[in-house]
mmCIF file with all atom_site columns, C-alpha atoms in Angstrom:
data_model
loop_
_atom_site.group_PDB
_atom_site.id
_atom_site.type_symbol
_atom_site.label_atom_id
_atom_site.label_alt_id
_atom_site.label_comp_id
_atom_site.label_asym_id
_atom_site.label_entity_id
_atom_site.label_seq_id
_atom_site.pdbx_PDB_ins_code
_atom_site.Cartn_x
_atom_site.Cartn_y
_atom_site.Cartn_z
_atom_site.occupancy
_atom_site.B_iso_or_equiv
_atom_site.pdbx_formal_charge
_atom_site.auth_seq_id
_atom_site.auth_comp_id
_atom_site.auth_asym_id
_atom_site.auth_atom_id
_atom_site.pdbx_PDB_model_num
ATOM 1   C CA . GLN A 1 1   ? 7.264   10.013 25.153  1.00 85.00 ? 1   GLN A CA 1
ATOM 2   C CA . VAL A 1 2   ? 6.485   9.704  21.462  1.00 93.00 ? 2   VAL A CA 1
ATOM 3   C CA . GLN A 1 3   ? 6.312   12.465 18.370  1.00 95.00 ? 3   GLN A CA 1
ATOM 4   C CA . LEU A 1 4   ? 4.918   11.885 15.051  1.00 97.00 ? 4   LEU A CA 1
ATOM 5   C CA . VAL A 1 5   ? 5.962   14.698 12.410  1.00 95.00 ? 5   VAL A CA 1
ATOM 6   C CA . GLU A 1 6   ? 4.168   14.887 8.946   1.00 95.00 ? 6   GLU A CA 1
ATOM 7   C CA . SER A 1 7   ? 5.438   16.902 5.971   1.00 94.00 ? 7   SER A CA 1
ATOM 8   C CA . GLY A 1 8   ? 4.671   17.231 2.160   1.00 96.00 ? 8   GLY A CA 1
ATOM 9   C CA . GLY A 1 9   ? 1.801   19.191 2.363   1.00 95.00 ? 9   GLY A CA 1
ATOM 10  C CA . GLY A 1 10  ? 0.906   22.132 0.182   1.00 97.00 ? 10  GLY A CA 1
ATOM 11  C CA . LEU A 1 11  ? -0.945  24.040 -2.605  1.00 98.00 ? 11  LEU A CA 1
ATOM 12  C CA . VAL A 1 12  ? -1.447  21.591 -5.764  1.00 98.00 ? 12  VAL A CA 1
ATOM 13  C CA . GLN A 1 13  ? -3.824  22.054 -9.242  1.00 98.00 ? 13  GLN A CA 1
ATOM 14  C CA . PRO A 1 14  ? -6.508  19.451 -9.559  1.00 98.00 ? 14  PRO A CA 1
ATOM 15  C CA . GLY A 1 15  ? -5.389  16.488 -10.805 1.00 98.00 ? 15  GLY A CA 1
ATOM 16  C CA . GLY A 1 16  ? -1.824  16.759 -9.550  1.00 98.00 ? 16  GLY A CA 1
ATOM 17  C CA . SER A 1 17  ? -0.118  14.761 -6.908  1.00 98.00 ? 17  SER A CA 1
ATOM 18  C CA . LEU A 1 18  ? 1.543   14.750 -3.357  1.00 98.00 ? 18  LEU A CA 1
ATOM 19  C CA . ARG A 1 19  ? 3.403   12.954 -1.219  1.00 98.00 ? 19  ARG A CA 1
ATOM 20  C CA . LEU A 1 20  ? 2.618   13.064 2.482   1.00 98.00 ? 20  LEU A CA 1
ATOM 21  C CA . SER A 1 21  ? 5.188   11.493 5.182   1.00 98.00 ? 21  SER A CA 1
ATOM 22  C CA . CYS A 1 22  ? 5.033   10.966 8.595   1.00 98.00 ? 22  CYS A CA 1
ATOM 23  C CA . ALA A 1 23  ? 7.657   9.957  10.918  1.00 97.00 ? 23  ALA A CA 1
ATOM 24  C CA . ALA A 1 24  ? 7.514   8.604  14.569  1.00 96.00 ? 24  ALA A CA 1
ATOM 25  C CA . SER A 1 25  ? 10.101  8.963  17.154  1.00 94.00 ? 25  SER A CA 1
ATOM 26  C CA . GLY A 1 26  ? 10.582  8.521  20.913  1.00 92.00 ? 26  GLY A CA 1
ATOM 27  C CA . SER A 1 27  ? 10.460  5.278  22.873  1.00 89.00 ? 27  SER A CA 1
ATOM 28  C CA . ILE A 1 28  ? 8.664   2.831  20.622  1.00 92.00 ? 28  ILE A CA 1
ATOM 29  C CA . PHE A 1 29  ? 9.060   -0.595 21.150  1.00 91.00 ? 29  PHE A CA 1
ATOM 30  C CA . ARG A 1 30  ? 6.377   -1.532 18.368  1.00 92.00 ? 30  ARG A CA 1
ATOM 31  C CA . ILE A 1 31  ? 3.767   0.404  16.151  1.00 95.00 ? 31  ILE A CA 1
ATOM 32  C CA . ASN A 1 32  ? 0.678   -1.647 15.348  1.00 95.00 ? 32  ASN A CA 1
ATOM 33  C CA . VAL A 1 33  ? -1.297  0.579  12.612  1.00 97.00 ? 33  VAL A CA 1
ATOM 34  C CA . MET A 1 34  ? -0.445  4.033  11.082  1.00 97.00 ? 34  MET A CA 1
ATOM 35  C CA . GLY A 1 35  ? -3.001  5.640  9.084   1.00 98.00 ? 35  GLY A CA 1
ATOM 36  C CA . TRP A 1 36  ? -3.953  9.043  7.600   1.00 98.00 ? 36  TRP A CA 1
ATOM 37  C CA . TYR A 1 37  ? -6.836  11.039 8.634   1.00 98.00 ? 37  TYR A CA 1
ATOM 38  C CA . ARG A 1 38  ? -8.425  14.532 7.139   1.00 98.00 ? 38  ARG A CA 1
ATOM 39  C CA . GLN A 1 39  ? -10.394 17.223 8.474   1.00 98.00 ? 39  GLN A CA 1
ATOM 40  C CA . ALA A 1 40  ? -11.756 19.743 6.051   1.00 97.00 ? 40  ALA A CA 1
ATOM 41  C CA . PRO A 1 41  ? -13.099 23.413 7.197   1.00 92.00 ? 41  PRO A CA 1
ATOM 42  C CA . GLY A 1 42  ? -16.367 22.763 8.976   1.00 94.00 ? 42  GLY A CA 1
ATOM 43  C CA . LYS A 1 43  ? -16.359 18.965 8.884   1.00 96.00 ? 43  LYS A CA 1
ATOM 44  C CA . GLU A 1 44  ? -15.451 16.058 11.410  1.00 97.00 ? 44  GLU A CA 1
ATOM 45  C CA . ARG A 1 45  ? -12.201 14.340 10.838  1.00 97.00 ? 45  ARG A CA 1
ATOM 46  C CA . GLU A 1 46  ? -12.184 11.287 8.654   1.00 98.00 ? 46  GLU A CA 1
ATOM 47  C CA . LEU A 1 47  ? -10.188 8.607  7.848   1.00 98.00 ? 47  LEU A CA 1
ATOM 48  C CA . VAL A 1 48  ? -8.291  8.347  4.988   1.00 98.00 ? 48  VAL A CA 1
ATOM 49  C CA . ALA A 1 49  ? -6.285  5.001  5.106   1.00 98.00 ? 49  ALA A CA 1
ATOM 50  C CA . THR A 1 50  ? -4.475  3.068  7.500   1.00 98.00 ? 50  THR A CA 1
ATOM 51  C CA . LYS A 1 51  ? -2.182  0.235  7.151   1.00 97.00 ? 51  LYS A CA 1
ATOM 52  C CA . THR A 1 52  ? -0.691  -2.293 9.734   1.00 95.00 ? 52  THR A CA 1
ATOM 53  C CA . SER A 1 53  ? 2.238   -3.748 10.641  1.00 92.00 ? 53  SER A CA 1
ATOM 54  C CA . ALA A 1 54  ? 1.696   -6.869 8.594   1.00 92.00 ? 54  ALA A CA 1
ATOM 55  C CA . GLY A 1 55  ? 0.979   -4.782 5.884   1.00 93.00 ? 55  GLY A CA 1
ATOM 56  C CA . SER A 1 56  ? -2.713  -4.698 5.393   1.00 96.00 ? 56  SER A CA 1
ATOM 57  C CA . THR A 1 57  ? -4.688  -1.756 4.149   1.00 97.00 ? 57  THR A CA 1
ATOM 58  C CA . ASN A 1 58  ? -7.854  0.284  4.857   1.00 98.00 ? 58  ASN A CA 1
ATOM 59  C CA . TYR A 1 59  ? -8.717  3.081  2.513   1.00 98.00 ? 59  TYR A CA 1
ATOM 60  C CA . SER A 1 60  ? -11.904 5.388  2.576   1.00 98.00 ? 60  SER A CA 1
ATOM 61  C CA . ASP A 1 61  ? -13.754 4.980  -0.513  1.00 98.00 ? 61  ASP A CA 1
ATOM 62  C CA . SER A 1 62  ? -13.383 8.659  -1.671  1.00 97.00 ? 62  SER A CA 1
ATOM 63  C CA . VAL A 1 63  ? -9.903  7.897  -2.039  1.00 98.00 ? 63  VAL A CA 1
ATOM 64  C CA . LYS A 1 64  ? -9.715  4.322  -3.311  1.00 98.00 ? 64  LYS A CA 1
ATOM 65  C CA . GLY A 1 65  ? -7.450  4.302  -6.494  1.00 97.00 ? 65  GLY A CA 1
ATOM 66  C CA . ARG A 1 66  ? -6.324  7.614  -5.992  1.00 98.00 ? 66  ARG A CA 1
ATOM 67  C CA . PHE A 1 67  ? -3.999  7.226  -3.113  1.00 98.00 ? 67  PHE A CA 1
ATOM 68  C CA . THR A 1 68  ? -1.580  4.787  -1.979  1.00 98.00 ? 68  THR A CA 1
ATOM 69  C CA . ILE A 1 69  ? -0.520  4.289  1.675   1.00 98.00 ? 69  ILE A CA 1
ATOM 70  C CA . SER A 1 70  ? 2.977   2.583  2.458   1.00 97.00 ? 70  SER A CA 1
ATOM 71  C CA . ARG A 1 71  ? 5.172   2.262  4.888   1.00 97.00 ? 71  ARG A CA 1
ATOM 72  C CA . ASP A 1 72  ? 8.645   1.849  6.423   1.00 95.00 ? 72  ASP A CA 1
ATOM 73  C CA . ASN A 1 73  ? 8.183   -0.278 9.230   1.00 93.00 ? 73  ASN A CA 1
ATOM 74  C CA . ALA A 1 74  ? 12.458  0.213  10.042  1.00 93.00 ? 74  ALA A CA 1
ATOM 75  C CA . LYS A 1 75  ? 12.074  3.772  9.648   1.00 95.00 ? 75  LYS A CA 1
ATOM 76  C CA . ASN A 1 76  ? 8.649   3.954  11.761  1.00 95.00 ? 76  ASN A CA 1
ATOM 77  C CA . THR A 1 77  ? 7.737   6.099  8.418   1.00 97.00 ? 77  THR A CA 1
ATOM 78  C CA . VAL A 1 78  ? 4.243   6.199  6.992   1.00 98.00 ? 78  VAL A CA 1
ATOM 79  C CA . TYR A 1 79  ? 3.431   7.898  3.604   1.00 98.00 ? 79  TYR A CA 1
ATOM 80  C CA . LEU A 1 80  ? 0.600   9.060  1.695   1.00 98.00 ? 80  LEU A CA 1
ATOM 81  C CA . GLN A 1 81  ? 0.738   9.442  -2.163  1.00 98.00 ? 81  GLN A CA 1
ATOM 82  C CA . MET A 1 82  ? -2.175  11.280 -3.419  1.00 98.00 ? 82  MET A CA 1
ATOM 83  C CA . ASN A 1 83  ? -2.649  11.045 -7.052  1.00 98.00 ? 83  ASN A CA 1
ATOM 84  C CA . SER A 1 84  ? -5.386  12.687 -9.156  1.00 98.00 ? 84  SER A CA 1
ATOM 85  C CA . LEU A 1 85  ? -6.181  15.213 -6.590  1.00 98.00 ? 85  LEU A CA 1
ATOM 86  C CA . LYS A 1 86  ? -9.540  16.727 -6.507  1.00 98.00 ? 86  LYS A CA 1
ATOM 87  C CA . PRO A 1 87  ? -10.617 20.008 -4.762  1.00 97.00 ? 87  PRO A CA 1
ATOM 88  C CA . GLU A 1 88  ? -12.594 18.136 -2.411  1.00 97.00 ? 88  GLU A CA 1
ATOM 89  C CA . ASP A 1 89  ? -9.029  16.555 -1.617  1.00 98.00 ? 89  ASP A CA 1
ATOM 90  C CA . THR A 1 90  ? -8.445  19.883 0.218   1.00 98.00 ? 90  THR A CA 1
ATOM 91  C CA . ALA A 1 91  ? -8.058  19.256 4.369   1.00 98.00 ? 91  ALA A CA 1
ATOM 92  C CA . VAL A 1 92  ? -5.383  18.830 7.222   1.00 98.00 ? 92  VAL A CA 1
ATOM 93  C CA . TYR A 1 93  ? -3.965  15.786 6.984   1.00 98.00 ? 93  TYR A CA 1
ATOM 94  C CA . TYR A 1 94  ? -3.216  14.011 10.159  1.00 98.00 ? 94  TYR A CA 1
ATOM 95  C CA . CYS A 1 95  ? -1.160  11.315 10.788  1.00 98.00 ? 95  CYS A CA 1
ATOM 96  C CA . SER A 1 96  ? -1.683  8.762  13.656  1.00 97.00 ? 96  SER A CA 1
ATOM 97  C CA . ALA A 1 97  ? -0.047  5.361  15.205  1.00 97.00 ? 97  ALA A CA 1
ATOM 98  C CA . SER A 1 98  ? -0.679  3.061  17.650  1.00 95.00 ? 98  SER A CA 1
ATOM 99  C CA . VAL A 1 99  ? 2.016   2.665  19.795  1.00 91.00 ? 99  VAL A CA 1
ATOM 100 C CA . LEU A 1 100 ? 3.446   0.211  22.008  1.00 90.00 ? 100 LEU A CA 1
ATOM 101 C CA . THR A 1 101 ? 6.198   1.782  23.983  1.00 86.00 ? 101 THR A CA 1
ATOM 102 C CA . SER A 1 102 ? 7.911   -0.193 27.134  1.00 80.00 ? 102 SER A CA 1
ATOM 103 C CA . SER A 1 103 ? 5.286   0.910  29.350  1.00 82.00 ? 103 SER A CA 1
ATOM 104 C CA . VAL A 1 104 ? 2.364   1.808  27.838  1.00 83.00 ? 104 VAL A CA 1
ATOM 105 C CA . SER A 1 105 ? 0.375   1.507  24.413  1.00 86.00 ? 105 SER A CA 1
ATOM 106 C CA . GLY A 1 106 ? -1.708  4.216  22.944  1.00 91.00 ? 106 GLY A CA 1
ATOM 107 C CA . ASP A 1 107 ? -2.653  6.130  20.081  1.00 93.00 ? 107 ASP A CA 1
ATOM 108 C CA . TYR A 1 108 ? -0.502  9.287  18.883  1.00 95.00 ? 108 TYR A CA 1
ATOM 109 C CA . TRP A 1 109 ? -1.384  12.119 16.163  1.00 97.00 ? 109 TRP A CA 1
ATOM 110 C CA . GLY A 1 110 ? 1.077   14.197 14.358  1.00 97.00 ? 110 GLY A CA 1
ATOM 111 C CA . GLN A 1 111 ? 0.155   18.173 14.541  1.00 96.00 ? 111 GLN A CA 1
ATOM 112 C CA . GLY A 1 112 ? -1.208  18.037 10.712  1.00 97.00 ? 112 GLY A CA 1
ATOM 113 C CA . THR A 1 113 ? -0.298  19.241 7.209   1.00 97.00 ? 113 THR A CA 1
ATOM 114 C CA . GLN A 1 114 ? -2.622  21.028 5.146   1.00 98.00 ? 114 GLN A CA 1
ATOM 115 C CA . VAL A 1 115 ? -3.028  20.062 1.574   1.00 98.00 ? 115 VAL A CA 1
ATOM 116 C CA . THR A 1 116 ? -4.913  22.587 -0.874  1.00 98.00 ? 116 THR A CA 1
ATOM 117 C CA . VAL A 1 117 ? -6.117  21.726 -4.285  1.00 98.00 ? 117 VAL A CA 1
ATOM 118 C CA . SER A 1 118 ? -7.038  24.536 -6.227  1.00 97.00 ? 118 SER A CA 1
ATOM 119 C CA . SER A 1 119 ? -6.579  25.906 -9.424  1.00 95.00 ? 119 SER A CA 1
#
């Protein structure tokens, strides 16, 4: 059993910053990719950013230069530093992890954290 718990969402004014955190726990042998996705009302869930255990990153074009993903592999934790936030960044942000346990591998999701950018 693997759990992902996100924190750090909230209400922020346009141009502001937020930092999201996501900690994975459970019977984890190795985590390959950790990342962040988001879903705005009435829209499909979309990729925000991912980072492999080796350090390779991938960003959505809409957040490049504004968001930074980082990982603490020893703590099985991924972060998303969001700067220069825009109203269109408003969404529920979900953490994702590709996890290898002692018996199976699979993709796991957090419960989501709301980010609202509004004046």
